[in-house]
Amino acid sequence: MKTGLGNPSETGAVRETTAALQNVFPQTELGAFMALDKESKIQKLSELAMIVTGIRLYHRDRGSEGIGIDNVDTTLQDNAKKLVDKLETQLKKTKDLISKLISVLQNSGIMPAKTYNHYDETLTTQNTELMGVLANLRQYELFLLNLLSDASRCRQKGQDLQFQFKTIITQLQKVTQTRRAVSTVRMFPLFISLAKNWSLIQEELTLLSMYSTIENELQSFTQHSKSLLCEVFEGLEVELSAVEPEEIDKKEIRIHKVSLCHSSVDVIYPETVLNFELLPLQFSGFCPWTLVKSKGILLHGKRQLGIVLYQGYCYNFYTSEAGQEFIEEPEKYLSEIRELALQRPELILLLELKREFDLPLQKNSSHPNKPVIKIDSAVQTDTHPLTSNIDLNYQWNQWELRREALKMADMKKKYTHSTQTDLSHFRRENFSQVYLPKKNWSQTKQDRGISIPKIYNHLSRVRGDSSGTCLKVVNITLDL
């Protein structure tokens, strides 16, 4: 049983799984299964697991079985809706804090609210901290937007998977309601599709849980910024300034092309280009003129004023006057933004400048962000490239070399003494070699032998005699 299809320790879930498996894989086919190779067995087991899963899901939808099976489809939609609502709420609160913070910075004279002709270039310690907080909130806002986009996509995909799940269930009902016996060729592919759809829903639920965990972790990185803002806002009546309206005033002047000083500079308007809202913007859509003039204030530009196209990259600005000044000296503003990112490293990722700091710039290159192609390579050499210079006593182990060094150091402290004696004078060991005798045999043409007489000694008169004669030894010689 897979995850989410019941607890293996639950008797009812195990009974349902066993019954479904016996229907599709009887014990008579066990011999043929054991004769398969390893890869075929793995493929067969995976197919059986999906078929059994599809059968249990189908019975659960009919209401007859399905003990221990989680309602992941419903859980996915509920969790996705909660996460999207939570992200939207956090995003709205973050935007409100950013608007209040920009109002405070405007009142401090760093970035005037109405005119950009005069500004105070001196930054106090508090203003420097507030600009750091603004960068932190902008980064948090960007993360929230990405998470909201991913959560919305996950929610939509969950709805599509749920619709496909119901479609497969409907097909199974149409196949089974008209006939009592249905071919496995028609049923098994539907059960496998049902199991795959269920697995995809589980994956989306796991992904949604990961998004929720990331959102909770991100909140801890904004606690310091929010506490600092509470101290700044306390006792001040900060009004939300309309620094980033969704729609601009129709009377506001657009960036015009009259003052174009470079052939590589152009201005794009919404009515001249299709998919104008989808054009990728440099510096994450922040106004480069405001970044330079205010020493790092992150303020979104307005697309409706026109997008400045320079060397194939798009830039938008908060006011038309800012765009006109950028057109006159684009390289000056781009270089100052790079210098600003060096002084404040937190802006590198936020303004998407990582490539410029990671890859070296090529000289005499018309494209400053052209990447340098690199590859990983390795070279291996033999221990003894020249066979004629092989050291048989070579040691590569450092511990063995240390051991030999200790022996040599110890031998230098030793002394050898020798004495000549009469016994050892002109004495040496001598050796001689002899040939051992060989065993020889000879054979003649005639065989001869000599027979000698055989002599027997016989005792007579052992039992006695009437004549009174004593025991007597009789010698008998036999010629052989």
Tab-separated table of C-alpha atoms in Angstrom:
chain	number	residue	atom	x	y	z
A	1	MET	CA	0.000	0.000	0.000
A	2	LYS	CA	1.275	3.438	-0.943
A	3	THR	CA	1.207	6.534	1.242
A	4	GLY	CA	-2.292	7.900	1.743
A	5	LEU	CA	-4.015	4.602	0.873
A	6	GLY	CA	-4.439	3.282	4.373
A	7	ASN	CA	-2.445	2.129	7.368
A	8	PRO	CA	-0.757	-1.295	6.878
A	9	SER	CA	-1.595	-2.149	10.496
A	10	GLU	CA	-5.322	-1.635	9.848
A	11	THR	CA	-7.078	-4.920	9.149
A	12	GLY	CA	-9.785	-3.521	6.884
A	13	ALA	CA	-7.340	-1.760	4.562
A	14	VAL	CA	-5.153	-4.866	4.302
A	15	ARG	CA	-8.206	-7.039	3.561
A	16	GLU	CA	-9.345	-4.730	0.747
A	17	THR	CA	-5.860	-4.631	-0.787
A	18	THR	CA	-5.505	-8.434	-0.606
A	19	ALA	CA	-8.895	-9.002	-2.240
A	20	ALA	CA	-8.122	-6.572	-5.072
A	21	LEU	CA	-4.726	-8.201	-5.656
A	22	GLN	CA	-6.195	-11.707	-5.789
A	23	ASN	CA	-8.698	-10.572	-8.417
A	24	VAL	CA	-6.034	-9.296	-10.792
A	25	PHE	CA	-3.216	-11.714	-9.893
A	26	PRO	CA	-4.382	-15.209	-8.854
A	27	GLN	CA	-1.989	-17.665	-7.241
A	28	THR	CA	-1.934	-19.824	-10.398
A	29	GLU	CA	0.152	-17.144	-12.116
A	30	LEU	CA	2.785	-17.130	-9.365
A	31	GLY	CA	4.934	-19.750	-11.128
A	32	ALA	CA	5.109	-17.707	-14.327
A	33	PHE	CA	5.976	-14.621	-12.284
A	34	MET	CA	8.882	-16.364	-10.525
A	35	ALA	CA	10.327	-17.383	-13.900
A	36	LEU	CA	10.716	-13.723	-14.972
A	37	ASP	CA	13.981	-11.817	-14.723
A	38	LYS	CA	14.569	-9.065	-12.162
A	39	GLU	CA	13.590	-6.097	-14.345
A	40	SER	CA	10.419	-7.805	-15.533
A	41	LYS	CA	9.461	-8.599	-11.938
A	42	ILE	CA	9.910	-4.972	-10.879
A	43	GLN	CA	7.821	-3.762	-13.827
A	44	LYS	CA	5.114	-6.346	-13.096
A	45	LEU	CA	4.956	-5.416	-9.400
A	46	SER	CA	4.712	-1.703	-10.235
A	47	GLU	CA	1.877	-2.394	-12.673
A	48	LEU	CA	0.042	-4.550	-10.122
A	49	ALA	CA	0.419	-1.836	-7.452
A	50	MET	CA	-1.142	0.777	-9.755
A	51	ILE	CA	-3.988	-1.532	-10.770
A	52	VAL	CA	-4.786	-2.374	-7.135
A	53	THR	CA	-4.632	1.325	-6.243
A	54	GLY	CA	-7.020	2.180	-9.071
A	55	ILE	CA	-9.474	-0.530	-7.975
A	56	ARG	CA	-9.520	0.730	-4.395
A	57	LEU	CA	-9.981	4.341	-5.519
A	58	TYR	CA	-12.858	3.337	-7.784
A	59	HIS	CA	-14.582	1.422	-4.959
A	60	ARG	CA	-14.038	4.372	-2.609
A	61	ASP	CA	-15.741	6.702	-5.070
A	62	ARG	CA	-18.704	4.295	-5.246
A	63	GLY	CA	-18.875	4.254	-1.455
A	64	SER	CA	-18.480	0.499	-1.072
A	65	GLU	CA	-14.878	0.373	0.181
A	66	GLY	CA	-11.898	2.676	0.637
A	67	ILE	CA	-10.966	2.227	4.292
A	68	GLY	CA	-8.109	4.518	5.305
A	69	ILE	CA	-7.817	6.367	1.958
A	70	ASP	CA	-7.252	10.101	2.412
A	71	ASN	CA	-9.285	12.686	0.527
A	72	VAL	CA	-6.221	14.327	-0.948
A	73	ASP	CA	-8.165	15.997	-3.750
A	74	THR	CA	-10.360	17.903	-1.303
A	75	THR	CA	-7.431	18.535	1.036
A	76	LEU	CA	-5.406	19.993	-1.840
A	77	GLN	CA	-8.087	22.523	-2.743
A	78	ASP	CA	-8.674	23.561	0.876
A	79	ASN	CA	-4.960	23.978	1.665
A	80	ALA	CA	-4.334	25.819	-1.605
A	81	LYS	CA	-7.159	28.274	-0.904
A	82	LYS	CA	-5.896	28.912	2.631
A	83	LEU	CA	-2.319	29.454	1.436
A	84	VAL	CA	-3.360	31.802	-1.385
A	85	ASP	CA	-5.509	33.860	0.982
A	86	LYS	CA	-2.691	34.001	3.528
A	87	LEU	CA	-0.151	35.082	0.904
A	88	GLU	CA	-2.468	37.757	-0.443
A	89	THR	CA	-3.001	39.114	3.073
A	90	GLN	CA	0.741	39.159	3.792
A	91	LEU	CA	1.403	40.798	0.427
A	92	LYS	CA	-1.135	43.551	1.108
A	93	LYS	CA	0.361	44.232	4.553
A	94	THR	CA	3.863	44.333	3.087
A	95	LYS	CA	2.838	46.796	0.384
A	96	ASP	CA	1.227	49.031	3.022
A	97	LEU	CA	4.454	49.006	5.054
A	98	ILE	CA	6.475	49.841	1.943
A	99	SER	CA	4.164	52.751	1.109
A	100	LYS	CA	4.471	54.130	4.645
A	101	LEU	CA	8.235	53.717	4.584
A	102	ILE	CA	8.565	55.531	1.254
A	103	SER	CA	6.423	58.369	2.682
A	104	VAL	CA	8.832	58.657	5.612
A	105	LEU	CA	11.814	58.747	3.253
A	106	GLN	CA	10.105	61.442	1.174
A	107	ASN	CA	9.492	63.554	4.265
A	108	SER	CA	13.151	63.173	5.233
A	109	GLY	CA	14.243	64.921	2.021
A	110	ILE	CA	16.051	61.986	0.425
A	111	MET	CA	13.347	61.535	-2.199
A	112	PRO	CA	10.942	64.488	-2.530
A	113	ALA	CA	7.385	63.489	-3.153
A	114	LYS	CA	6.536	65.930	-5.957
A	115	THR	CA	9.712	67.210	-7.594
A	116	TYR	CA	12.947	65.437	-8.434
A	117	ASN	CA	14.954	68.550	-9.256
A	118	HIS	CA	16.248	69.036	-5.696
A	119	TYR	CA	17.122	66.297	-3.273
A	120	ASP	CA	19.288	65.905	-0.214
A	121	GLU	CA	22.274	63.628	-0.870
A	122	THR	CA	23.289	63.431	2.795
A	123	LEU	CA	22.090	60.253	4.494
A	124	THR	CA	21.680	59.991	8.233
A	125	THR	CA	22.194	56.771	10.132
A	126	GLN	CA	18.462	56.308	10.590
A	127	ASN	CA	17.791	56.869	6.890
A	128	THR	CA	20.464	54.327	6.004
A	129	GLU	CA	18.779	51.754	8.257
A	130	LEU	CA	15.392	52.585	6.745
A	131	MET	CA	16.730	52.068	3.245
A	132	GLY	CA	18.066	48.686	4.350
A	133	VAL	CA	14.634	47.859	5.743
A	134	LEU	CA	13.090	48.916	2.433
A	135	ALA	CA	15.387	46.512	0.561
A	136	ASN	CA	14.409	43.749	2.986
A	137	LEU	CA	10.709	44.403	2.493
A	138	ARG	CA	11.121	44.574	-1.268
A	139	GLN	CA	12.854	41.207	-1.217
A	140	TYR	CA	10.108	39.800	0.982
A	141	GLU	CA	7.510	41.230	-1.396
A	142	LEU	CA	9.234	39.552	-4.328
A	143	PHE	CA	9.294	36.210	-2.503
A	144	LEU	CA	5.612	36.545	-1.673
A	145	LEU	CA	4.778	37.266	-5.306
A	146	ASN	CA	6.698	34.189	-6.445
A	147	LEU	CA	5.066	32.009	-3.786
A	148	LEU	CA	1.638	33.378	-4.661
A	149	SER	CA	2.231	32.577	-8.322
A	150	ASP	CA	3.384	29.035	-7.494
A	151	ALA	CA	0.508	28.444	-5.065
A	152	SER	CA	-2.031	29.676	-7.619
A	153	ARG	CA	-0.519	27.422	-10.256
A	154	CYS	CA	-0.620	24.491	-7.833
A	155	ARG	CA	-4.255	25.258	-7.036
A	156	GLN	CA	-5.187	25.382	-10.723
A	157	LYS	CA	-3.334	22.161	-11.457
A	158	GLY	CA	-5.130	20.510	-8.547
A	159	GLN	CA	-8.458	21.505	-10.061
A	160	ASP	CA	-7.409	20.081	-13.422
A	161	LEU	CA	-6.282	16.806	-11.829
A	162	GLN	CA	-9.528	16.563	-9.893
A	163	PHE	CA	-11.497	17.040	-13.114
A	164	GLN	CA	-9.432	14.309	-14.820
A	165	PHE	CA	-10.015	12.027	-11.832
A	166	LYS	CA	-13.784	12.429	-12.114
A	167	THR	CA	-13.601	11.873	-15.870
A	168	ILE	CA	-11.797	8.544	-15.418
A	169	ILE	CA	-14.327	7.484	-12.765
A	170	THR	CA	-17.156	8.285	-15.198
A	171	GLN	CA	-15.509	6.174	-17.907
A	172	LEU	CA	-15.154	3.246	-15.500
A	173	GLN	CA	-18.812	3.509	-14.527
A	174	LYS	CA	-19.896	3.471	-18.162
A	175	VAL	CA	-17.805	0.379	-18.843
A	176	THR	CA	-18.989	-1.587	-15.800
A	177	GLN	CA	-22.677	-0.695	-15.644
A	178	THR	CA	-23.611	-2.288	-18.982
A	179	ARG	CA	-21.801	-5.617	-18.632
A	180	ARG	CA	-21.251	-8.114	-15.884
A	181	ALA	CA	-17.876	-9.300	-17.202
A	182	VAL	CA	-15.515	-6.746	-18.703
A	183	SER	CA	-12.220	-7.440	-20.461
A	184	THR	CA	-9.104	-6.561	-18.533
A	185	VAL	CA	-7.745	-4.902	-21.661
A	186	ARG	CA	-10.338	-2.152	-21.204
A	187	MET	CA	-10.342	-1.956	-17.414
A	188	PHE	CA	-6.676	-2.139	-16.430
A	189	PRO	CA	-5.519	0.947	-18.421
A	190	LEU	CA	-8.269	2.995	-16.740
A	191	PHE	CA	-7.234	1.762	-13.287
A	192	ILE	CA	-3.576	2.626	-14.040
A	193	SER	CA	-4.571	6.120	-15.223
A	194	LEU	CA	-6.607	6.573	-12.048
A	195	ALA	CA	-3.614	5.596	-9.875
A	196	LYS	CA	-1.255	7.931	-11.769
A	197	ASN	CA	-3.712	10.792	-11.383
A	198	TRP	CA	-3.905	10.111	-7.662
A	199	SER	CA	-0.094	10.148	-7.393
A	200	LEU	CA	0.052	13.517	-9.159
A	201	ILE	CA	-2.474	14.932	-6.703
A	202	GLN	CA	-0.327	13.693	-3.815
A	203	GLU	CA	2.755	15.338	-5.340
A	204	GLU	CA	0.946	18.662	-5.663
A	205	LEU	CA	-0.173	18.386	-2.036
A	206	THR	CA	3.434	17.795	-0.941
A	207	LEU	CA	4.586	20.758	-3.028
A	208	LEU	CA	1.895	22.962	-1.497
A	209	SER	CA	3.031	21.937	1.988
A	210	MET	CA	6.588	22.960	1.066
A	211	TYR	CA	5.344	26.386	-0.088
A	212	SER	CA	3.557	26.850	3.230
A	213	THR	CA	6.740	25.956	5.141
A	214	ILE	CA	8.768	28.462	3.112
A	215	GLU	CA	6.231	31.205	3.817
A	216	ASN	CA	6.431	30.547	7.540
A	217	GLU	CA	10.228	30.623	7.450
A	218	LEU	CA	10.268	33.904	5.510
A	219	GLN	CA	8.294	35.695	8.195
A	220	SER	CA	11.159	35.286	10.652
A	221	PHE	CA	13.451	37.338	8.373
A	222	THR	CA	11.132	40.367	8.492
A	223	GLN	CA	10.651	40.575	12.262
A	224	HIS	CA	13.588	42.967	12.747
A	225	SER	CA	12.402	45.224	9.922
A	226	LYS	CA	8.851	45.347	11.234
A	227	SER	CA	10.005	46.112	14.783
A	228	LEU	CA	12.204	48.931	13.495
A	229	LEU	CA	9.322	50.361	11.470
A	230	CYS	CA	7.046	50.286	14.498
A	231	GLU	CA	9.577	52.448	16.376
A	232	VAL	CA	9.787	54.881	13.452
A	233	PHE	CA	6.035	55.109	12.885
A	234	GLU	CA	5.298	55.511	16.574
A	235	GLY	CA	4.305	59.084	17.261
A	236	LEU	CA	4.259	59.995	13.553
A	237	GLU	CA	1.133	60.498	11.516
A	238	VAL	CA	2.242	58.844	8.322
A	239	GLU	CA	-0.153	59.098	5.423
A	240	LEU	CA	0.022	56.569	2.642
A	241	SER	CA	1.441	58.373	-0.369
A	242	ALA	CA	0.395	57.368	-3.809
A	243	VAL	CA	3.950	56.538	-4.851
A	244	GLU	CA	3.018	53.381	-6.746
A	245	PRO	CA	-0.480	53.748	-8.220
A	246	GLU	CA	-1.812	50.971	-10.368
A	247	GLU	CA	-3.048	53.467	-12.967
A	248	ILE	CA	-1.386	56.729	-13.905
A	249	ASP	CA	-3.011	60.008	-14.701
A	250	LYS	CA	-3.840	60.354	-18.394
A	251	LYS	CA	-2.504	63.941	-18.337
A	252	GLU	CA	0.958	62.780	-17.263
A	253	ILE	CA	3.523	63.284	-20.006
A	254	ARG	CA	5.074	60.206	-21.569
A	255	ILE	CA	8.726	59.690	-22.313
A	256	HIS	CA	9.213	61.095	-25.814
A	257	LYS	CA	11.776	60.255	-28.471
A	258	VAL	CA	12.794	63.808	-29.353
A	259	SER	CA	15.797	63.882	-27.061
A	260	LEU	CA	17.232	60.527	-28.144
A	261	CYS	CA	21.010	61.013	-28.187
A	262	HIS	CA	22.046	57.412	-28.934
A	263	SER	CA	21.153	55.268	-31.898
A	264	SER	CA	20.870	52.255	-29.577
A	265	VAL	CA	18.143	53.914	-27.463
A	266	ASP	CA	14.452	53.614	-28.277
A	267	VAL	CA	11.131	54.098	-26.478
A	268	ILE	CA	8.327	51.521	-26.611
A	269	TYR	CA	4.665	52.381	-25.939
A	270	PRO	CA	1.761	50.039	-25.132
A	271	GLU	CA	0.042	50.567	-28.478
A	272	THR	CA	3.166	49.833	-30.530
A	273	VAL	CA	4.074	46.377	-29.206
A	274	LEU	CA	2.028	43.266	-28.606
A	275	ASN	CA	2.152	41.771	-25.098
A	276	PHE	CA	3.510	45.030	-23.735
A	277	GLU	CA	2.818	43.984	-20.143
A	278	LEU	CA	4.941	40.843	-20.556
A	279	LEU	CA	8.165	42.583	-21.595
A	280	PRO	CA	10.985	41.672	-19.154
A	281	LEU	CA	12.305	44.686	-17.239
A	282	GLN	CA	15.807	45.197	-15.871
A	283	PHE	CA	16.441	45.774	-12.145
A	284	SER	CA	13.214	43.843	-11.328
A	285	GLY	CA	11.137	46.749	-12.660
A	286	PHE	CA	12.576	49.384	-10.281
A	287	CYS	CA	13.302	52.879	-11.538
A	288	PRO	CA	17.084	53.164	-12.211
A	289	TRP	CA	17.031	56.972	-12.017
A	290	THR	CA	15.513	56.870	-8.520
A	291	LEU	CA	18.059	54.242	-7.464
A	292	VAL	CA	20.945	56.524	-8.389
A	293	LYS	CA	19.544	59.853	-7.196
A	294	SER	CA	18.247	58.588	-3.849
A	295	LYS	CA	21.201	56.243	-3.173
A	296	GLY	CA	19.182	53.043	-3.227
A	297	ILE	CA	15.447	53.716	-2.809
A	298	LEU	CA	13.538	50.950	-4.587
A	299	LEU	CA	10.568	52.450	-6.414
A	300	HIS	CA	8.661	50.637	-9.166
A	301	GLY	CA	8.431	52.348	-12.522
A	302	LYS	CA	5.309	52.932	-14.608
A	303	ARG	CA	5.052	50.984	-17.828
A	304	GLN	CA	2.378	53.276	-19.270
A	305	LEU	CA	4.870	56.151	-19.489
A	306	GLY	CA	6.881	54.117	-21.974
A	307	ILE	CA	9.703	51.626	-21.744
A	308	VAL	CA	13.203	52.711	-22.679
A	309	LEU	CA	15.000	50.120	-24.818
A	310	TYR	CA	18.804	50.323	-24.561
A	311	GLN	CA	21.147	47.675	-26.024
A	312	GLY	CA	18.343	45.131	-26.049
A	313	TYR	CA	17.302	45.685	-22.410
A	314	CYS	CA	14.111	47.333	-21.162
A	315	TYR	CA	13.973	49.964	-18.395
A	316	ASN	CA	10.931	51.722	-16.954
A	317	PHE	CA	10.791	54.874	-14.840
A	318	TYR	CA	8.619	56.470	-12.210
A	319	THR	CA	8.338	59.808	-14.045
A	320	SER	CA	8.882	60.917	-17.626
A	321	GLU	CA	11.558	63.407	-16.481
A	322	ALA	CA	13.546	60.530	-14.980
A	323	GLY	CA	13.332	58.642	-18.266
A	324	GLN	CA	14.491	61.666	-20.262
A	325	GLU	CA	17.572	62.136	-18.042
A	326	PHE	CA	18.406	58.429	-18.327
A	327	ILE	CA	18.227	58.612	-22.132
A	328	GLU	CA	20.835	61.385	-22.183
A	329	GLU	CA	23.461	59.387	-20.234
A	330	PRO	CA	22.457	55.720	-19.911
A	331	GLU	CA	25.941	54.344	-19.255
A	332	LYS	CA	26.470	56.786	-16.411
A	333	TYR	CA	23.377	55.538	-14.542
A	334	LEU	CA	24.127	51.864	-15.209
A	335	SER	CA	27.689	52.179	-13.901
A	336	GLU	CA	26.502	54.061	-10.810
A	337	ILE	CA	23.951	51.345	-10.102
A	338	ARG	CA	26.737	48.733	-10.234
A	339	GLU	CA	28.812	50.815	-7.836
A	340	LEU	CA	25.792	51.131	-5.542
A	341	ALA	CA	25.344	47.346	-5.581
A	342	LEU	CA	28.983	46.936	-4.542
A	343	GLN	CA	28.381	49.175	-1.541
A	344	ARG	CA	25.085	47.453	-0.680
A	345	PRO	CA	25.375	43.730	-1.523
A	346	GLU	CA	21.722	43.078	-0.656
A	347	LEU	CA	20.790	44.821	-3.916
A	348	ILE	CA	22.697	42.378	-6.138
A	349	LEU	CA	20.060	39.641	-6.132
A	350	LEU	CA	17.170	42.053	-5.764
A	351	LEU	CA	18.192	43.979	-8.901
A	352	GLU	CA	19.202	40.784	-10.742
A	353	LEU	CA	22.847	41.833	-11.043
A	354	LYS	CA	24.358	38.505	-10.038
A	355	ARG	CA	25.626	37.725	-13.541
A	356	GLU	CA	27.608	40.948	-13.766
A	357	PHE	CA	29.456	40.149	-10.540
A	358	ASP	CA	29.944	36.427	-11.194
A	359	LEU	CA	31.255	36.534	-14.767
A	360	PRO	CA	34.163	38.751	-15.884
A	361	LEU	CA	33.378	41.356	-18.508
A	362	GLN	CA	35.013	40.876	-21.870
A	363	LYS	CA	37.035	43.772	-23.243
A	364	ASN	CA	35.810	45.504	-26.384
A	365	SER	CA	32.469	43.740	-26.089
A	366	SER	CA	29.307	45.427	-27.236
A	367	HIS	CA	27.252	43.293	-24.821
A	368	PRO	CA	28.376	43.912	-21.212
A	369	ASN	CA	26.455	40.925	-19.848
A	370	LYS	CA	27.626	38.366	-22.387
A	371	PRO	CA	28.547	35.222	-20.408
A	372	VAL	CA	31.895	33.487	-20.737
A	373	ILE	CA	31.490	29.830	-21.591
A	374	LYS	CA	33.360	27.539	-19.202
A	375	ILE	CA	33.683	23.805	-18.963
A	376	ASP	CA	35.039	21.397	-16.366
A	377	SER	CA	38.066	19.380	-17.480
A	378	ALA	CA	40.427	16.940	-15.812
A	379	VAL	CA	43.869	15.517	-16.659
A	380	GLN	CA	45.335	12.310	-15.318
A	381	THR	CA	49.055	11.402	-15.507
A	382	ASP	CA	50.802	8.144	-14.752
A	383	THR	CA	52.888	7.725	-11.627
A	384	HIS	CA	55.975	6.913	-13.718
A	385	PRO	CA	55.606	8.405	-17.203
A	386	LEU	CA	59.141	7.232	-18.142
A	387	THR	CA	59.528	3.452	-17.803
A	388	SER	CA	63.318	3.708	-17.772
A	389	ASN	CA	63.333	5.616	-14.505
A	390	ILE	CA	61.380	3.326	-12.210
A	391	ASP	CA	62.297	3.409	-8.532
A	392	LEU	CA	61.532	0.009	-7.072
A	393	ASN	CA	61.832	1.392	-3.543
A	394	TYR	CA	59.290	4.169	-4.163
A	395	GLN	CA	56.935	4.822	-1.266
A	396	TRP	CA	53.819	6.985	-1.467
A	397	ASN	CA	52.521	6.401	2.057
A	398	GLN	CA	53.582	9.282	4.283
A	399	TRP	CA	53.500	7.095	7.392
A	400	GLU	CA	55.911	4.629	5.783
A	401	LEU	CA	58.207	7.502	4.841
A	402	ARG	CA	58.109	8.775	8.414
A	403	ARG	CA	58.936	5.296	9.719
A	404	GLU	CA	61.964	5.048	7.408
A	405	ALA	CA	63.088	8.522	8.463
A	406	LEU	CA	62.953	7.498	12.125
A	407	LYS	CA	65.037	4.408	11.382
A	408	MET	CA	67.680	6.455	9.573
A	409	ALA	CA	67.797	8.977	12.417
A	410	ASP	CA	68.221	6.158	14.918
A	411	MET	CA	70.989	4.481	12.890
A	412	LYS	CA	73.086	7.680	12.905
A	413	LYS	CA	73.409	7.329	16.683
A	414	LYS	CA	74.820	3.763	16.397
A	415	TYR	CA	78.534	2.760	16.023
A	416	THR	CA	79.993	-0.503	14.590
A	417	HIS	CA	83.219	-2.035	16.130
A	418	SER	CA	85.287	-4.923	14.630
A	419	THR	CA	88.375	-6.925	15.903
A	420	GLN	CA	90.737	-9.248	14.003
A	421	THR	CA	91.671	-12.556	15.754
A	422	ASP	CA	93.863	-15.538	14.891
A	423	LEU	CA	90.854	-17.729	14.266
A	424	SER	CA	89.369	-15.289	11.811
A	425	HIS	CA	92.688	-14.464	10.071
A	426	PHE	CA	92.601	-15.693	6.475
A	427	ARG	CA	89.648	-17.921	7.273
A	428	ARG	CA	86.894	-18.470	4.866
A	429	GLU	CA	84.177	-20.957	4.182
A	430	ASN	CA	84.996	-23.576	1.565
A	431	PHE	CA	82.635	-25.685	-0.391
A	432	SER	CA	83.257	-28.701	-2.648
A	433	GLN	CA	81.019	-30.662	-4.920
A	434	VAL	CA	81.240	-34.411	-5.627
A	435	TYR	CA	79.391	-36.698	-7.939
A	436	LEU	CA	77.427	-39.391	-6.121
A	437	PRO	CA	77.973	-43.054	-7.337
A	438	LYS	CA	75.499	-44.414	-9.744
A	439	LYS	CA	73.682	-47.737	-9.386
A	440	ASN	CA	74.456	-50.122	-12.284
A	441	TRP	CA	72.773	-53.304	-13.371
A	442	SER	CA	73.744	-56.009	-15.919
A	443	GLN	CA	71.833	-58.925	-17.427
A	444	THR	CA	73.227	-62.191	-18.901
A	445	LYS	CA	71.718	-64.608	-21.363
A	446	GLN	CA	71.778	-67.650	-19.025
A	447	ASP	CA	70.413	-68.179	-15.552
A	448	ARG	CA	72.352	-70.654	-13.388
A	449	GLY	CA	71.693	-71.982	-9.938
A	450	ILE	CA	73.432	-74.361	-7.431
A	451	SER	CA	71.530	-76.821	-5.207
A	452	ILE	CA	73.130	-77.970	-1.927
A	453	PRO	CA	72.081	-81.032	0.093
A	454	LYS	CA	69.676	-80.482	2.916
A	455	ILE	CA	70.563	-82.076	6.280
A	456	TYR	CA	67.937	-83.185	8.817
A	457	ASN	CA	68.667	-84.290	12.389
A	458	HIS	CA	66.294	-87.033	13.595
A	459	LEU	CA	65.976	-88.187	17.226
A	460	SER	CA	65.545	-91.958	17.524
A	461	ARG	CA	64.494	-94.078	20.450
A	462	VAL	CA	62.558	-91.280	22.049
A	463	ARG	CA	60.023	-93.712	23.485
A	464	GLY	CA	62.739	-96.075	24.769
A	465	ASP	CA	63.890	-99.579	23.749
A	466	SER	CA	63.923	-103.051	25.378
A	467	SER	CA	67.624	-103.327	24.796
A	468	GLY	CA	68.225	-100.318	27.047
A	469	THR	CA	69.852	-98.193	24.384
A	470	CYS	CA	69.697	-94.415	25.089
A	471	LEU	CA	68.441	-91.583	22.884
A	472	LYS	CA	70.304	-91.225	19.650
A	473	VAL	CA	70.578	-88.488	16.996
A	474	VAL	CA	70.455	-89.722	13.432
A	475	ASN	CA	71.722	-87.425	10.664
A	476	ILE	CA	69.864	-87.710	7.348
A	477	THR	CA	71.187	-85.923	4.232
A	478	LEU	CA	68.890	-85.379	1.306
A	479	ASP	CA	70.198	-84.448	-2.138
A	480	LEU	CA	67.954	-81.967	-3.873
